Amino acid sequence: MFMIIHALLTSVSLTALGSQNTTMHFVTEFVLLGFPGEREMQMLFFSLILVVYLLTLLGNGAIVCAVKWDRRLHTPMYIFLGNFAFLEIWYVSSTVPNMLVSILSDTKTISFTGCFIQFYFFFSLGTTECFFLSVMAYDRYLAICCPLHYPSIMTGKFCVVLVCVCWVSGFLCYPVPIVLISQLPFCGPNIIDHFVCDPGPLFALACIPAPSTELICYTFNSVIIFGPFLSILGSYTLVLRAVLRFPSHAGRTKAFSTCGSHLMVVSLFYGTLMVMYVSPTSGNPAGIQKIITLVYSAVTPLLNPLIYSLRNKDMKDALKKVLGLRIHQN
C-alpha cells in the first residue's frame, strides 16, 4: 500500500510539474511548524505528548488484548470495540510520532510525498473511525430494539463483513481528494502552520486559487462526516424511544449504561471533527485549528479506553483479568 501511494504521488507531482511553467520553482518539502515556543516549553510539550501517546497505546492495547483473550467478550459488540481500539492505536500513530520528532528537530521538514502519505493515512483512519462508530450504533440498535432477532441478524459472519467493510471503505475514500490537492502547484512558501498535513493549510500554500477543488474536498468531507453521523443519530433516536418504553427502571438503567459510553465517544470525536472539516476554516486562527486537531487526534484516543472500561463491568473484569495474568507471569 505504501509503495503504491508513493508511486502515485510521485507520478502526480511530475505531471503537475510538467504542466506548469518550467521556470517556476516548486517545493519538494514542507515545514510543519507545530507548536512553536521557547525551548523549555517545547520540551515540556514533548514530554506531555509522549506520555499521552504511551498511555493511549497502553489503554487501547489492553482493550485489544482483553477482547482477544477473554472468551466472554467474543460477541459482536466487543469485536467492534476491539477493532475500534486497534484502529485508535494506528490513528494516533499516524501523527504523534512525527510530531514528537518535529519538536526535537531544528528543520521540522517533511517531504512532499511524505506529507501526502501522512495526509492519506490520517484521514483514511479517521474515516474508518466514523464508519466504526456508525456500525457500533447500529449494533446497539439491533440489540435493544430487536432483541429477539439480534442473534439471527448479527451473526459472526455478518459481524466480520461489517468490520471488513469499515476498514476497506475507509481506505478507499481519500485517494481522490489527495490526487486533486497534490496536482496543485506549490511554488513557495512551504511553511505549514500546523503539526499535520491538513487540506486547509495546503490550499493556502497553493500558487493558484482552486475554488472548485476546495469545494469538492469540503463537500466530500461533509458527506463522510454527516453520513455516518446521521446514521448514528437515527440509531440512537430509535434506541432512546425503545428504552423509554421499558417497564422496569433497571432495564432502562442498563440500556443507558450500555449506550452511554458510545455516545460520549461520538460526542467527543464528532464535536471537534465538525468544527474543523464541515466548513472551510480559513477564518479561524491557526492556533485554534491545531488545538482542535490535537483534541480529536490525540486526546480522544486516550480517553476512549477510560470511557469504555469505566462504564462497562464486563470490560473492567476482562481488563483486570488480563492485567493480572500479565503481572503474575512477570
Coordinates of C-alpha atoms in Angstrom, one line a residue:
M1 CA 0.0 0.0 0.0
F2 CA 2.8 2.4 1.0
M3 CA 4.7 1.8 -2.3
I4 CA 1.5 2.2 -4.4
I5 CA 0.7 5.6 -2.8
H6 CA 4.4 6.7 -3.1
A7 CA 4.4 5.9 -6.8
L8 CA 1.0 7.5 -7.4
L9 CA 2.0 10.8 -5.7
T10 CA 5.4 10.8 -7.5
S11 CA 3.6 10.4 -10.8
V12 CA 1.1 13.1 -10.0
S13 CA 3.7 15.5 -8.8
L14 CA 5.8 15.0 -12.0
T15 CA 2.6 15.6 -14.1
A16 CA 1.9 18.7 -12.2
L17 CA 5.4 20.0 -12.7
G18 CA 5.3 19.3 -16.4
S19 CA 2.0 21.1 -16.9
Q20 CA 3.3 24.3 -15.3
N21 CA 5.9 26.9 -16.3
T22 CA 9.3 25.1 -16.0
T23 CA 11.0 28.3 -14.8
M24 CA 8.9 28.3 -11.7
H25 CA 10.4 26.8 -8.6
F26 CA 8.4 24.1 -7.0
V27 CA 8.7 22.9 -3.4
T28 CA 10.0 19.4 -2.7
E29 CA 9.3 19.5 1.1
F30 CA 7.2 21.3 3.6
V31 CA 8.0 22.7 7.0
L32 CA 5.5 21.7 9.8
L33 CA 5.7 24.5 12.4
G34 CA 3.8 22.5 15.0
F35 CA 3.6 24.4 18.3
P36 CA 6.4 27.0 18.3
G37 CA 7.7 28.4 21.5
E38 CA 10.7 28.6 23.9
R39 CA 12.9 25.5 24.1
E40 CA 11.8 24.8 27.7
M41 CA 8.1 24.9 26.6
Q42 CA 8.9 22.7 23.7
M43 CA 10.4 20.0 25.9
L44 CA 7.5 20.3 28.3
F45 CA 5.1 19.8 25.4
F46 CA 7.2 16.9 24.1
S47 CA 7.0 15.2 27.5
L48 CA 3.3 15.7 27.8
I49 CA 2.5 14.4 24.3
L50 CA 4.8 11.4 24.7
V51 CA 3.0 10.5 28.0
V52 CA -0.4 10.9 26.2
Y53 CA 0.8 8.7 23.3
L54 CA 2.2 5.9 25.5
L55 CA -1.0 5.9 27.7
T56 CA -3.1 5.7 24.5
L57 CA -1.1 2.7 23.2
L58 CA -1.4 1.1 26.6
G59 CA -5.1 1.7 27.1
N60 CA -6.2 0.7 23.6
G61 CA -3.7 -2.2 23.5
A62 CA -5.2 -3.5 26.8
I63 CA -8.7 -3.5 25.3
V64 CA -7.5 -5.3 22.2
C65 CA -5.9 -8.0 24.4
A66 CA -8.9 -8.3 26.6
V67 CA -11.2 -8.8 23.6
K68 CA -8.8 -11.4 22.2
W69 CA -8.1 -13.4 25.3
D70 CA -11.4 -13.3 27.2
R71 CA -14.0 -15.6 25.5
R72 CA -16.8 -13.8 27.3
L73 CA -16.1 -10.8 25.0
H74 CA -16.3 -12.8 21.8
T75 CA -19.6 -11.1 20.9
P76 CA -20.3 -8.6 18.1
M77 CA -20.3 -5.5 20.4
Y78 CA -16.8 -6.3 21.8
I79 CA -15.4 -7.4 18.5
F80 CA -16.4 -4.0 17.1
L81 CA -14.8 -2.4 20.2
G82 CA -11.6 -4.4 19.9
N83 CA -11.3 -3.3 16.2
F84 CA -12.1 0.3 17.3
A85 CA -9.3 0.2 19.9
F86 CA -6.9 -1.3 17.3
L87 CA -7.8 1.5 14.9
E88 CA -7.2 4.1 17.6
I89 CA -3.6 2.8 18.0
W90 CA -2.9 3.4 14.3
Y91 CA -4.8 6.6 14.2
V92 CA -2.8 8.3 16.9
S93 CA 0.4 6.8 15.4
S94 CA -0.2 8.4 12.1
T95 CA 0.6 11.9 13.5
V96 CA 2.0 11.8 17.0
P97 CA 5.4 10.1 16.3
N98 CA 6.1 12.6 13.5
M99 CA 5.0 15.5 15.8
L100 CA 7.5 14.3 18.5
V101 CA 10.3 14.1 16.0
S102 CA 9.4 17.5 14.7
I103 CA 9.6 19.0 18.2
L104 CA 13.2 17.8 18.6
S105 CA 14.2 18.7 15.1
D106 CA 15.6 22.1 14.1
T107 CA 14.4 21.9 10.5
K108 CA 10.9 20.4 11.1
T109 CA 10.7 19.4 7.4
I110 CA 8.6 16.7 5.8
S111 CA 9.0 15.6 2.1
F112 CA 6.3 16.4 -0.4
T113 CA 5.5 12.7 -0.8
G114 CA 5.7 12.1 3.0
C115 CA 3.3 14.9 3.6
F116 CA 0.6 13.4 1.4
I117 CA 1.2 9.9 2.7
Q118 CA 0.6 11.2 6.2
F119 CA -2.5 13.0 4.8
Y120 CA -3.8 9.7 3.4
F121 CA -3.3 7.6 6.4
F122 CA -4.5 10.2 8.9
F123 CA -7.8 10.9 7.0
S124 CA -8.3 7.3 6.0
L125 CA -8.1 6.1 9.6
G126 CA -10.3 9.0 10.7
T127 CA -12.9 8.0 8.0
T128 CA -12.7 4.4 9.2
E129 CA -13.4 5.6 12.7
C130 CA -16.5 7.3 11.5
F131 CA -17.7 4.1 9.9
F132 CA -17.0 2.0 13.0
L133 CA -18.9 4.4 15.2
S134 CA -21.9 4.1 12.9
V135 CA -21.7 0.3 12.9
M136 CA -21.4 0.2 16.7
A137 CA -24.5 2.4 16.9
Y138 CA -26.4 0.0 14.5
D139 CA -25.3 -2.9 16.7
R140 CA -26.8 -1.3 19.8
Y141 CA -30.0 -0.5 17.9
L142 CA -30.4 -4.2 16.9
A143 CA -29.6 -5.4 20.4
I144 CA -32.0 -3.1 22.2
C145 CA -34.8 -2.6 19.7
C146 CA -34.8 -6.1 18.1
P147 CA -33.5 -8.4 20.9
L148 CA -35.3 -11.5 19.6
H149 CA -34.0 -11.1 16.1
Y150 CA -30.5 -9.9 17.1
P151 CA -28.8 -13.3 17.2
S152 CA -30.1 -14.2 13.7
I153 CA -29.2 -10.8 12.2
M154 CA -25.8 -10.0 13.9
T155 CA -24.2 -13.4 13.2
G156 CA -20.5 -14.0 13.3
K157 CA -20.3 -13.9 9.6
F158 CA -22.2 -10.6 9.3
C159 CA -20.1 -9.1 12.0
V160 CA -16.9 -9.9 10.1
V161 CA -18.4 -8.5 6.9
L162 CA -19.2 -5.2 8.7
V163 CA -15.7 -5.0 10.1
C164 CA -14.1 -5.6 6.7
V165 CA -16.4 -3.0 5.1
C166 CA -15.4 -0.4 7.6
W167 CA -11.7 -1.0 7.1
V168 CA -11.7 -1.3 3.3
S169 CA -14.2 1.6 2.6
G170 CA -12.3 3.9 5.0
F171 CA -9.1 3.4 3.0
L172 CA -10.8 3.8 -0.4
C173 CA -12.3 7.2 0.2
Y174 CA -9.4 9.6 0.2
P175 CA -7.2 8.8 -2.8
V176 CA -9.3 11.2 -5.0
P177 CA -9.0 14.3 -2.7
I178 CA -5.3 13.6 -2.3
V179 CA -4.7 13.4 -6.0
L180 CA -6.7 16.6 -6.6
I181 CA -4.8 18.5 -4.0
S182 CA -1.4 17.1 -4.9
Q183 CA -1.9 18.3 -8.5
L184 CA -2.0 21.9 -7.3
P185 CA 1.3 23.8 -7.9
F186 CA 3.2 24.6 -4.7
C187 CA 5.9 27.1 -5.7
G188 CA 6.6 28.6 -2.2
P189 CA 6.4 29.4 0.6
N190 CA 6.4 25.9 2.0
I191 CA 5.7 26.6 5.7
I192 CA 2.6 24.8 7.1
D193 CA 1.4 26.4 10.4
H194 CA 0.2 23.0 11.7
F195 CA 1.6 19.7 13.1
V196 CA -0.1 17.6 10.4
C197 CA -0.5 17.9 6.6
D198 CA -4.0 19.2 6.5
P199 CA -6.0 20.3 3.4
G200 CA -6.7 23.8 4.8
P201 CA -3.0 24.9 5.1
L202 CA -2.2 23.1 1.9
F203 CA -4.8 25.0 -0.1
A204 CA -3.4 28.2 1.4
L205 CA 0.1 27.3 0.1
A206 CA -1.0 26.6 -3.5
C207 CA 0.3 29.1 -6.0
I208 CA -3.1 29.5 -7.7
P209 CA -6.6 29.6 -6.2
A210 CA -8.5 26.3 -6.6
P211 CA -12.1 27.1 -5.5
S212 CA -13.5 24.1 -7.4
T213 CA -11.0 21.7 -5.7
E214 CA -11.8 23.2 -2.3
L215 CA -15.5 22.9 -2.9
I216 CA -15.1 19.2 -3.9
C217 CA -13.0 18.4 -0.8
Y218 CA -15.2 20.2 1.6
T219 CA -18.3 18.6 0.1
F220 CA -16.5 15.2 0.3
N221 CA -15.6 15.8 4.0
S222 CA -19.1 16.8 4.8
V223 CA -20.6 13.7 3.2
I224 CA -18.1 11.4 5.0
I225 CA -18.8 13.1 8.4
F226 CA -22.5 13.6 8.1
G227 CA -23.4 10.3 6.5
P228 CA -22.2 8.2 9.5
F229 CA -23.3 10.9 11.9
L230 CA -26.9 10.8 10.7
S231 CA -26.8 7.0 10.8
I232 CA -25.7 7.2 14.5
L233 CA -28.3 9.8 15.3
G234 CA -31.1 7.7 13.7
S235 CA -29.9 4.6 15.5
Y236 CA -29.9 6.3 18.9
T237 CA -33.2 8.1 18.4
L238 CA -34.8 4.7 17.9
V239 CA -32.9 3.3 20.9
L240 CA -34.0 6.2 23.1
R241 CA -37.6 5.7 22.1
A242 CA -37.4 2.0 22.8
V243 CA -35.6 2.4 26.2
L244 CA -38.2 4.9 27.4
R245 CA -40.8 2.2 26.9
F246 CA -39.1 -0.3 29.1
P247 CA -41.4 -1.2 32.0
S248 CA -38.6 -1.6 34.6
H249 CA -36.2 1.1 35.9
A250 CA -33.4 -1.5 36.0
G251 CA -33.8 -2.2 32.3
R252 CA -33.7 1.4 31.4
T253 CA -30.6 2.0 33.5
K254 CA -28.8 -1.0 32.0
A255 CA -29.6 0.1 28.4
F256 CA -28.5 3.7 29.1
S257 CA -25.3 2.4 30.7
T258 CA -24.5 0.3 27.6
C259 CA -25.1 3.1 25.2
G260 CA -23.7 6.0 27.3
S261 CA -20.1 5.2 26.8
H262 CA -20.5 5.1 23.0
L263 CA -22.5 8.3 23.0
M264 CA -19.7 10.0 24.9
V265 CA -17.1 8.9 22.4
V266 CA -19.3 10.0 19.5
S267 CA -19.8 13.4 21.1
L268 CA -16.0 13.9 21.7
F269 CA -15.0 12.8 18.2
Y270 CA -17.7 14.4 16.1
G271 CA -17.8 17.6 18.2
T272 CA -14.3 18.6 17.2
L273 CA -14.4 17.0 13.8
M274 CA -17.3 19.1 12.6
V275 CA -15.7 22.3 13.7
M276 CA -12.7 21.5 11.6
Y277 CA -13.9 19.9 8.4
V278 CA -17.6 20.5 7.8
S279 CA -17.0 24.1 6.7
P280 CA -13.9 26.0 5.5
T281 CA -11.8 27.1 8.5
S282 CA -9.6 29.7 6.8
G283 CA -11.2 32.3 9.1
N284 CA -10.1 30.5 12.3
P285 CA -6.8 31.3 13.9
A286 CA -4.1 28.6 13.2
G287 CA -3.6 28.0 16.9
I288 CA -7.3 27.1 17.3
Q289 CA -7.1 24.7 14.4
K290 CA -4.1 23.0 15.9
I291 CA -5.7 22.6 19.3
I292 CA -8.9 21.2 17.8
T293 CA -6.9 18.8 15.7
L294 CA -4.9 17.7 18.7
V295 CA -8.0 17.0 20.7
Y296 CA -9.6 14.6 18.2
S297 CA -6.3 13.1 17.0
A298 CA -4.5 12.5 20.3
V299 CA -6.7 13.3 23.4
T300 CA -9.9 11.5 22.2
P301 CA -8.0 8.2 21.6
L302 CA -6.6 8.5 25.1
L303 CA -10.0 9.0 26.7
N304 CA -11.8 6.2 24.8
P305 CA -10.4 3.3 26.8
L306 CA -11.2 5.1 30.0
I307 CA -14.8 5.8 28.9
Y308 CA -15.4 2.2 27.7
S309 CA -13.7 0.4 30.7
L310 CA -15.1 2.6 33.5
R311 CA -18.7 2.3 32.3
N312 CA -18.7 -1.4 31.4
K313 CA -18.5 -4.1 34.0
D314 CA -17.6 -6.9 31.6
M315 CA -14.7 -4.9 30.1
K316 CA -13.5 -3.9 33.6
D317 CA -13.5 -7.6 34.7
A318 CA -11.7 -8.6 31.5
L319 CA -9.0 -5.9 31.8
K320 CA -8.4 -6.9 35.5
K321 CA -8.0 -10.5 34.4
V322 CA -5.7 -9.6 31.5
L323 CA -3.5 -7.3 33.6
G324 CA -3.5 -9.7 36.5
L325 CA -2.2 -12.5 34.2
R326 CA 0.5 -10.2 32.8
I327 CA 1.7 -9.2 36.3
H328 CA 1.6 -12.8 37.5
Q329 CA 3.6 -14.0 34.5
N330 CA 6.2 -11.3 35.1

